[in-house]
mmCIF file of C-alpha atoms and ligand atoms in Angstrom:
data_model
loop_
_atom_site.group_PDB
_atom_site.id
_atom_site.type_symbol
_atom_site.label_atom_id
_atom_site.label_comp_id
_atom_site.label_asym_id
_atom_site.label_seq_id
_atom_site.Cartn_x
_atom_site.Cartn_y
_atom_site.Cartn_z
ATOM 1 C CA MET A 1 0.196 0.116 0.251
ATOM 2 C CA ALA A 2 1.573 3.512 -0.934
ATOM 3 C CA ASP A 3 -0.270 5.437 2.257
ATOM 4 C CA ASP A 4 2.746 6.028 4.041
ATOM 5 C CA VAL A 5 0.589 6.549 7.482
ATOM 6 C CA LEU A 6 -1.027 3.022 6.945
ATOM 7 C CA LYS A 7 2.953 1.840 6.054
ATOM 8 C CA LYS A 8 3.025 3.301 9.605
ATOM 9 C CA VAL A 9 0.597 2.140 11.268
ATOM 10 C CA LEU A 10 1.153 -1.320 10.419
ATOM 11 C CA VAL A 11 3.042 -4.182 12.159
ATOM 12 C CA LYS A 12 5.148 -6.119 9.465
ATOM 13 C CA ALA A 13 4.925 -9.761 9.374
ATOM 14 C CA GLY A 14 7.810 -10.749 12.043
ATOM 15 C CA ASP A 15 7.922 -7.243 13.831
ATOM 16 C CA LYS A 16 7.586 -6.652 17.696
ATOM 17 C CA ALA A 17 3.898 -4.817 18.078
ATOM 18 C CA GLY A 18 5.828 -2.079 20.122
ATOM 19 C CA LEU A 19 2.740 -1.049 21.324
ATOM 20 C CA ALA A 20 4.793 1.276 23.948
ATOM 21 C CA LYS A 21 7.179 2.961 21.411
ATOM 22 C CA ARG A 22 3.724 4.076 19.277
ATOM 23 C CA SER A 23 1.136 7.363 20.750
ATOM 24 C CA PRO A 24 -2.390 6.901 21.108
ATOM 25 C CA THR A 25 -2.424 10.697 20.290
ATOM 26 C CA GLU A 26 -0.493 10.284 17.590
ATOM 27 C CA ASP A 27 -2.515 12.972 14.395
ATOM 28 C CA PHE A 28 -0.380 11.998 11.908
ATOM 29 C CA GLY A 29 -0.118 16.632 11.666
ATOM 30 C CA TRP A 30 -3.730 16.350 10.337
ATOM 31 C CA ASP A 31 -6.264 18.711 10.805
ATOM 32 C CA LYS A 32 -9.712 18.229 12.406
ATOM 33 C CA GLU A 33 -12.009 19.808 9.933
ATOM 34 C CA SER A 34 -10.125 18.299 6.552
ATOM 35 C CA ALA A 35 -9.790 14.941 8.426
ATOM 36 C CA LYS A 36 -13.606 14.486 8.848
ATOM 37 C CA ALA A 37 -14.351 15.812 5.066
ATOM 38 C CA GLU A 38 -11.767 12.848 3.544
ATOM 39 C CA THR A 39 -13.225 10.746 5.932
ATOM 40 C CA ALA A 40 -16.523 10.811 4.785
ATOM 41 C CA LYS A 41 -15.402 10.834 1.416
ATOM 42 C CA LEU A 42 -13.857 7.543 1.706
ATOM 43 C CA ILE A 43 -16.930 6.118 3.698
ATOM 44 C CA GLY A 44 -18.923 7.121 0.035
ATOM 45 C CA LYS A 45 -16.395 5.152 -1.695
ATOM 46 C CA LEU A 46 -16.456 2.022 0.456
ATOM 47 C CA SER A 47 -20.478 1.494 -1.190
ATOM 48 C CA ASP A 48 -18.906 1.353 -4.208
ATOM 49 C CA LEU A 49 -16.200 -1.389 -3.794
ATOM 50 C CA GLN A 50 -18.630 -3.117 -1.531
ATOM 51 C CA MET A 51 -21.039 -3.734 -4.388
ATOM 52 C CA ARG A 52 -17.965 -4.921 -6.242
ATOM 53 C CA LEU A 53 -17.017 -7.203 -3.994
ATOM 54 C CA ALA A 54 -20.534 -8.763 -4.000
ATOM 55 C CA ALA A 55 -20.768 -8.581 -7.684
ATOM 56 C CA GLU A 56 -17.808 -10.370 -8.325
ATOM 57 C CA ALA A 57 -18.926 -13.354 -5.301
ATOM 58 C CA SER A 58 -15.580 -14.979 -5.130
ATOM 59 C CA ARG A 59 -13.574 -13.087 -2.273
ATOM 60 C CA GLY A 60 -14.452 -12.135 1.475
ATOM 61 C CA LEU A 61 -13.389 -9.454 3.766
ATOM 62 C CA LEU A 62 -12.939 -9.655 7.120
ATOM 63 C CA VAL A 63 -11.979 -6.759 9.919
ATOM 64 C CA VAL A 64 -11.280 -7.486 12.976
ATOM 65 C CA LEU A 65 -11.445 -5.031 15.387
ATOM 66 C CA GLN A 66 -9.770 -5.788 18.943
ATOM 67 C CA ALA A 67 -9.246 -3.162 21.712
ATOM 68 C CA MET A 68 -9.588 -2.215 25.413
ATOM 69 C CA ASP A 69 -13.310 -0.933 26.976
ATOM 70 C CA ALA A 70 -13.882 2.024 25.415
ATOM 71 C CA SER A 71 -11.772 2.257 22.612
ATOM 72 C CA GLY A 72 -13.815 3.069 20.150
ATOM 73 C CA LYS A 73 -15.082 -0.093 18.739
ATOM 74 C CA ASP A 74 -18.460 0.533 18.388
ATOM 75 C CA GLY A 75 -17.915 3.816 17.173
ATOM 76 C CA THR A 76 -16.032 2.697 14.309
ATOM 77 C CA VAL A 77 -18.197 0.236 13.208
ATOM 78 C CA ARG A 78 -21.107 3.233 13.357
ATOM 79 C CA SER A 79 -18.574 4.998 11.101
ATOM 80 C CA LEU A 80 -18.150 2.457 8.579
ATOM 81 C CA SER A 81 -21.473 1.446 8.134
ATOM 82 C CA ALA A 82 -22.819 4.895 7.026
ATOM 83 C CA GLY A 83 -21.010 3.440 3.480
ATOM 84 C CA LEU A 84 -22.110 -0.377 3.888
ATOM 85 C CA ASN A 85 -24.881 -1.540 2.649
ATOM 86 C CA PRO A 86 -25.778 -3.751 5.236
ATOM 87 C CA ALA A 87 -27.434 -6.532 2.833
ATOM 88 C CA GLY A 88 -23.659 -7.496 2.574
ATOM 89 C CA VAL A 89 -21.697 -6.799 5.711
ATOM 90 C CA THR A 90 -22.309 -8.795 8.841
ATOM 91 C CA VAL A 91 -21.374 -7.487 12.696
ATOM 92 C CA THR A 92 -20.109 -10.135 15.208
ATOM 93 C CA SER A 93 -19.261 -8.911 18.818
ATOM 94 C CA PHE A 94 -17.882 -12.035 20.634
ATOM 95 C CA LYS A 95 -18.647 -12.345 24.128
ATOM 96 C CA VAL A 96 -18.028 -14.213 27.259
ATOM 97 C CA PRO A 97 -18.671 -17.964 25.331
ATOM 98 C CA ALA A 98 -22.154 -19.618 26.407
ATOM 99 C CA GLY A 99 -24.020 -22.103 25.681
ATOM 100 C CA ARG A 100 -22.287 -24.953 23.026
ATOM 101 C CA GLU A 101 -19.654 -22.855 22.748
ATOM 102 C CA THR A 102 -18.013 -23.539 26.035
ATOM 103 C CA GLN A 103 -18.176 -26.853 24.860
ATOM 104 C CA MET A 104 -16.458 -26.704 21.753
ATOM 105 C CA ASP A 105 -12.738 -25.270 20.745
ATOM 106 C CA TYR A 106 -12.386 -21.960 21.001
ATOM 107 C CA LEU A 107 -12.316 -21.074 17.237
ATOM 108 C CA TRP A 108 -15.066 -23.195 16.457
ATOM 109 C CA ARG A 109 -17.836 -19.765 17.235
ATOM 110 C CA VAL A 110 -15.582 -17.712 14.995
ATOM 111 C CA HIS A 111 -15.268 -20.091 12.046
ATOM 112 C CA ASN A 112 -18.869 -19.941 11.650
ATOM 113 C CA SER A 113 -19.319 -16.331 11.987
ATOM 114 C CA CYS A 114 -16.754 -15.392 8.876
ATOM 115 C CA PRO A 115 -18.034 -13.609 5.696
ATOM 116 C CA GLY A 116 -18.940 -15.577 3.105
ATOM 117 C CA LYS A 117 -17.894 -15.331 -0.884
ATOM 118 C CA GLY A 118 -18.818 -11.429 -1.704
ATOM 119 C CA GLU A 119 -19.619 -10.135 2.100
ATOM 120 C CA ILE A 120 -17.488 -8.060 4.753
ATOM 121 C CA GLY A 121 -17.233 -9.301 8.113
ATOM 122 C CA ILE A 122 -16.632 -7.383 11.034
ATOM 123 C CA PHE A 123 -15.406 -8.984 14.252
ATOM 124 C CA ASN A 124 -16.297 -6.571 17.504
ATOM 125 C CA ARG A 125 -13.556 -8.738 19.798
ATOM 126 C CA SER A 126 -12.469 -12.294 18.315
ATOM 127 C CA HIS A 127 -10.733 -15.288 18.680
ATOM 128 C CA TYR A 128 -7.461 -13.236 20.228
ATOM 129 C CA GLU A 129 -9.893 -12.743 23.343
ATOM 130 C CA ASP A 130 -8.629 -16.497 23.667
ATOM 131 C CA VAL A 131 -4.744 -15.009 23.853
ATOM 132 C CA LEU A 132 -5.865 -11.787 25.654
ATOM 133 C CA VAL A 133 -8.463 -12.274 28.835
ATOM 134 C CA VAL A 134 -8.003 -15.546 28.827
ATOM 135 C CA ARG A 135 -4.387 -15.173 29.278
ATOM 136 C CA VAL A 136 -4.450 -12.269 32.053
ATOM 137 C CA LYS A 137 -7.268 -13.641 33.771
ATOM 138 C CA ASN A 138 -5.685 -17.218 33.968
ATOM 139 C CA PHE A 139 -9.233 -18.566 32.527
ATOM 140 C CA VAL A 140 -6.267 -21.613 30.599
ATOM 141 C CA PRO A 141 -3.359 -22.575 31.473
ATOM 142 C CA ARG A 142 0.272 -21.144 30.043
ATOM 143 C CA SER A 143 -0.048 -24.827 28.142
ATOM 144 C CA ARG A 144 -3.099 -24.105 26.520
ATOM 145 C CA TRP A 145 -3.282 -20.364 25.668
ATOM 146 C CA SER A 146 0.928 -20.524 24.625
ATOM 147 C CA LYS A 147 -0.223 -22.990 21.173
ATOM 148 C CA ARG A 148 -2.859 -20.742 19.908
ATOM 149 C CA TYR A 149 -0.611 -17.810 18.338
ATOM 150 C CA GLU A 150 -0.119 -20.792 16.212
ATOM 151 C CA HIS A 151 -3.667 -22.408 15.663
ATOM 152 C CA ILE A 152 -4.421 -18.843 14.699
ATOM 153 C CA ARG A 153 -1.388 -18.019 12.237
ATOM 154 C CA ASN A 154 -2.898 -21.380 10.742
ATOM 155 C CA PHE A 155 -6.593 -20.584 10.874
ATOM 156 C CA GLU A 156 -6.517 -17.060 9.321
ATOM 157 C CA LYS A 157 -4.267 -18.742 6.850
ATOM 158 C CA LEU A 158 -6.387 -21.611 5.541
ATOM 159 C CA LEU A 159 -8.833 -18.714 5.548
ATOM 160 C CA ALA A 160 -7.229 -16.434 3.198
ATOM 161 C CA ASP A 161 -5.913 -19.179 1.126
ATOM 162 C CA GLU A 162 -9.206 -20.012 0.435
ATOM 163 C CA GLY A 163 -10.248 -16.376 -0.381
ATOM 164 C CA THR A 164 -10.850 -14.381 2.673
ATOM 165 C CA ARG A 165 -8.460 -10.766 2.630
ATOM 166 C CA ILE A 166 -7.819 -10.399 6.841
ATOM 167 C CA VAL A 167 -7.299 -6.950 8.514
ATOM 168 C CA LYS A 168 -6.724 -7.083 11.868
ATOM 169 C CA ILE A 169 -7.117 -3.879 13.809
ATOM 170 C CA HIS A 170 -5.643 -2.897 16.972
ATOM 171 C CA LEU A 171 -7.493 0.369 18.472
ATOM 172 C CA GLN A 172 -4.930 1.652 20.842
ATOM 173 C CA ILE A 173 -6.001 4.481 23.550
ATOM 174 C CA SER A 174 -3.557 5.396 26.549
ATOM 175 C CA LYS A 175 -5.142 4.490 29.698
ATOM 176 C CA GLU A 176 -5.484 8.425 30.639
ATOM 177 C CA GLU A 177 -8.507 8.409 27.823
ATOM 178 C CA GLN A 178 -9.943 5.177 28.456
ATOM 179 C CA GLY A 179 -10.354 6.996 32.353
ATOM 180 C CA LEU A 180 -12.077 9.617 30.838
ATOM 181 C CA ARG A 181 -14.182 7.788 28.361
ATOM 182 C CA LEU A 182 -15.209 5.574 31.410
ATOM 183 C CA GLN A 183 -15.500 8.251 33.819
ATOM 184 C CA ASP A 184 -18.107 9.861 31.200
ATOM 185 C CA ARG A 185 -20.290 6.395 30.862
ATOM 186 C CA ILE A 186 -20.913 6.362 35.031
ATOM 187 C CA ASP A 187 -21.791 10.053 34.528
ATOM 188 C CA ASP A 188 -23.986 10.382 32.006
ATOM 189 C CA PRO A 189 -27.726 8.232 32.050
ATOM 190 C CA LEU A 190 -27.355 7.687 28.390
ATOM 191 C CA GLU A 191 -24.269 5.961 28.409
ATOM 192 C CA ARG A 192 -24.342 4.086 31.316
ATOM 193 C CA TRP A 193 -25.923 1.369 29.700
ATOM 194 C CA LYS A 194 -22.636 1.166 28.486
ATOM 195 C CA PHE A 195 -20.576 0.326 31.403
ATOM 196 C CA ARG A 196 -19.502 -2.939 33.520
ATOM 197 C CA LEU A 197 -18.329 -2.621 37.179
ATOM 198 C CA GLY A 198 -16.130 -5.560 35.406
ATOM 199 C CA ASP A 199 -14.795 -3.111 33.284
ATOM 200 C CA LEU A 200 -12.799 -1.702 36.042
ATOM 201 C CA ASP A 201 -10.843 -4.882 37.004
ATOM 202 C CA ASP A 202 -9.703 -4.902 33.024
ATOM 203 C CA ARG A 203 -8.958 -1.705 33.890
ATOM 204 C CA LYS A 204 -6.875 -2.371 36.877
ATOM 205 C CA LEU A 205 -4.802 -5.516 35.036
ATOM 206 C CA TRP A 206 -3.583 -2.610 32.087
ATOM 207 C CA PRO A 207 0.314 -3.651 32.203
ATOM 208 C CA GLN A 208 -0.831 -7.483 31.715
ATOM 209 C CA PHE A 209 -3.671 -6.662 28.993
ATOM 210 C CA GLN A 210 -0.743 -4.534 27.353
ATOM 211 C CA ARG A 211 1.652 -7.161 27.506
ATOM 212 C CA ALA A 212 -0.524 -9.943 26.002
ATOM 213 C CA TYR A 213 -1.869 -7.447 23.001
ATOM 214 C CA GLU A 214 2.230 -6.891 22.205
ATOM 215 C CA ASP A 215 2.965 -10.727 22.398
ATOM 216 C CA ALA A 216 -0.597 -11.418 20.482
ATOM 217 C CA ILE A 217 0.124 -8.368 17.652
ATOM 218 C CA THR A 218 3.716 -9.942 17.183
ATOM 219 C CA GLU A 219 3.139 -13.642 16.739
ATOM 220 C CA THR A 220 0.433 -13.738 14.236
ATOM 221 C CA SER A 221 0.813 -10.458 12.379
ATOM 222 C CA THR A 222 1.848 -12.055 8.932
ATOM 223 C CA LYS A 223 1.176 -11.252 5.935
ATOM 224 C CA ALA A 224 -1.862 -13.150 5.088
ATOM 225 C CA ALA A 225 -3.532 -11.447 8.380
ATOM 226 C CA PRO A 226 -1.875 -8.220 9.367
ATOM 227 C CA TRP A 227 -2.288 -5.956 12.076
ATOM 228 C CA TYR A 228 -2.700 -2.764 12.115
ATOM 229 C CA VAL A 229 -2.285 -0.435 15.810
ATOM 230 C CA VAL A 230 -4.218 2.612 14.647
ATOM 231 C CA PRO A 231 -4.099 5.536 16.887
ATOM 232 C CA ALA A 232 -7.484 5.813 19.302
ATOM 233 C CA ASP A 233 -7.598 8.921 21.212
ATOM 234 C CA ARG A 234 -8.836 11.084 19.109
ATOM 235 C CA LYS A 235 -11.671 9.450 17.273
ATOM 236 C CA TRP A 236 -11.560 11.426 14.433
ATOM 237 C CA VAL A 237 -7.907 10.233 13.783
ATOM 238 C CA ARG A 238 -9.157 6.671 14.406
ATOM 239 C CA ASN A 239 -11.896 6.912 11.789
ATOM 240 C CA LEU A 240 -9.709 8.566 9.029
ATOM 241 C CA VAL A 241 -7.221 6.145 8.903
ATOM 242 C CA VAL A 242 -9.479 2.790 9.393
ATOM 243 C CA ALA A 243 -11.293 4.105 6.000
ATOM 244 C CA ARG A 244 -8.163 4.508 4.472
ATOM 245 C CA LEU A 245 -7.146 1.470 5.156
ATOM 246 C CA LEU A 246 -10.516 -0.268 4.829
ATOM 247 C CA VAL A 247 -10.534 1.867 1.136
ATOM 248 C CA ALA A 248 -6.837 0.682 0.244
ATOM 249 C CA THR A 249 -7.561 -3.227 1.202
ATOM 250 C CA LEU A 250 -10.843 -3.184 -1.059
ATOM 251 C CA GLU A 251 -8.427 -1.285 -4.116
ATOM 252 C CA GLU A 252 -5.953 -3.693 -3.622
ATOM 253 C CA MET A 253 -8.359 -6.383 -4.168
ATOM 254 C CA ASN A 254 -9.795 -4.408 -6.865
ATOM 255 C CA PRO A 255 -13.069 -6.799 -7.168
ATOM 256 C CA GLN A 256 -14.152 -7.400 -11.082
ATOM 257 C CA LEU A 257 -17.832 -7.225 -11.632
ATOM 258 C CA PRO A 258 -19.161 -10.574 -13.634
ATOM 259 C CA PRO A 259 -19.710 -10.092 -17.527
ATOM 260 C CA SER A 260 -23.183 -10.248 -18.505
ATOM 261 C CA GLU A 261 -24.853 -12.643 -20.250
ATOM 262 C CA GLU A 262 -23.710 -13.072 -24.303
ATOM 263 C CA GLY A 263 -26.647 -11.116 -25.245
ATOM 264 C CA ILE A 264 -27.495 -8.766 -23.101
ATOM 265 C CA GLU A 265 -25.750 -5.317 -24.476
ATOM 266 C CA GLY A 266 -27.678 -3.207 -26.273
ATOM 267 C CA LEU A 267 -31.302 -5.234 -25.772
ATOM 268 C CA LYS A 268 -34.315 -3.290 -25.528
ATOM 269 C CA VAL A 269 -36.961 -4.147 -22.958
ATOM 270 C CA VAL A 270 -40.683 -4.364 -24.780
HETATM 271 P P1 ADP B 1 -17.910 -4.783 24.895
HETATM 272 O O1 ADP B 1 -16.556 -4.562 26.128
HETATM 273 O O2 ADP B 1 -17.201 -5.644 24.047
HETATM 274 O O3 ADP B 1 -18.829 -3.638 24.124
HETATM 275 P P2 ADP B 1 -19.376 -6.433 26.597
HETATM 276 O O4 ADP B 1 -19.166 -5.185 27.904
HETATM 277 O O5 ADP B 1 -20.484 -7.284 26.590
HETATM 278 O O6 ADP B 1 -19.118 -5.869 25.196
HETATM 279 O O7 ADP B 1 -17.884 -7.561 26.940
HETATM 280 C C1 ADP B 1 -17.840 -8.365 26.273
HETATM 281 C C2 ADP B 1 -16.683 -9.208 27.137
HETATM 282 O O8 ADP B 1 -16.620 -10.551 27.008
HETATM 283 C C3 ADP B 1 -15.084 -8.867 27.282
HETATM 284 O O9 ADP B 1 -15.375 -8.651 28.735
HETATM 285 C C4 ADP B 1 -15.173 -9.768 27.009
HETATM 286 O O10 ADP B 1 -13.160 -9.733 27.453
HETATM 287 C C5 ADP B 1 -15.458 -10.857 26.978
HETATM 288 N N1 ADP B 1 -15.422 -12.170 26.241
HETATM 289 C C6 ADP B 1 -15.529 -11.947 24.351
HETATM 290 N N2 ADP B 1 -14.457 -13.327 24.504
HETATM 291 C C7 ADP B 1 -13.887 -14.124 25.365
HETATM 292 C C8 ADP B 1 -13.473 -15.541 25.451
HETATM 293 N N3 ADP B 1 -13.457 -16.342 24.428
HETATM 294 N N4 ADP B 1 -13.426 -15.722 26.669
HETATM 295 C C9 ADP B 1 -13.291 -14.725 27.718
HETATM 296 N N5 ADP B 1 -14.495 -13.919 27.788
HETATM 297 C C10 ADP B 1 -14.195 -13.186 26.467
#
């Protein structure tokens, strides 16, 4: 991808994520008003690209959004949705496993939610929870979660080999910004439903989560399924980087309209 900002936020296969050296407040020297205007233009482009992807019907696009609480996963989905036809996009929010999910391997529910040919799938949280919260809170022993990076690399390679383009996005916010957003949720009656007391337990484990993110991103950023670390303290920066990333990805995929049936061109309907 030619875009310098996208090159900066990409974690190249084999490189360390280097989260501590990246700044969640980065704004790439952009100005807010023009950034918002550029985002709107790019979101407009998404609908045309999505239509081509659906018409081609041979490949899918999977967008993984993985981040700490209040980092803007829902806001990112909302920003993108303005340019997407709901008929061709599925947003899946992964919660604490329940029912049958608890009886199956951790990739079972994930595979089942992947986009089909011509479709876009957005994951709000993902299989990465199984090497993040599960690791930090010791839900399974190290001997189990440590093997999962390899499972995940192989699983994503399978998806890519079979026609799914994968883009993985870590929305990086600072602990300070998370604090402000959580406080807003508590203080605003209209936002309070988003807040769970458990959010504060996870916040106390901030350093452990950062280490788990660092390892997960480092271990699983591959050519087939690269990670992008998007600065997310400023929502308008986050939205523009994500919009640029998705438009660039779809343009690179360059989905083609199928040829029309012989004899249709020039036909007059009577
Ligand atoms: P969100 O915070 O995504 O808006 P919730 O408040 O319902 O939605 O949180 C979902 C919770 O489910 C998160 O705390 C997340 O860590 C947890 N979760 C998701 N997947 C798993 C998993 N595989 N194992 C354990 N917990 C998980």
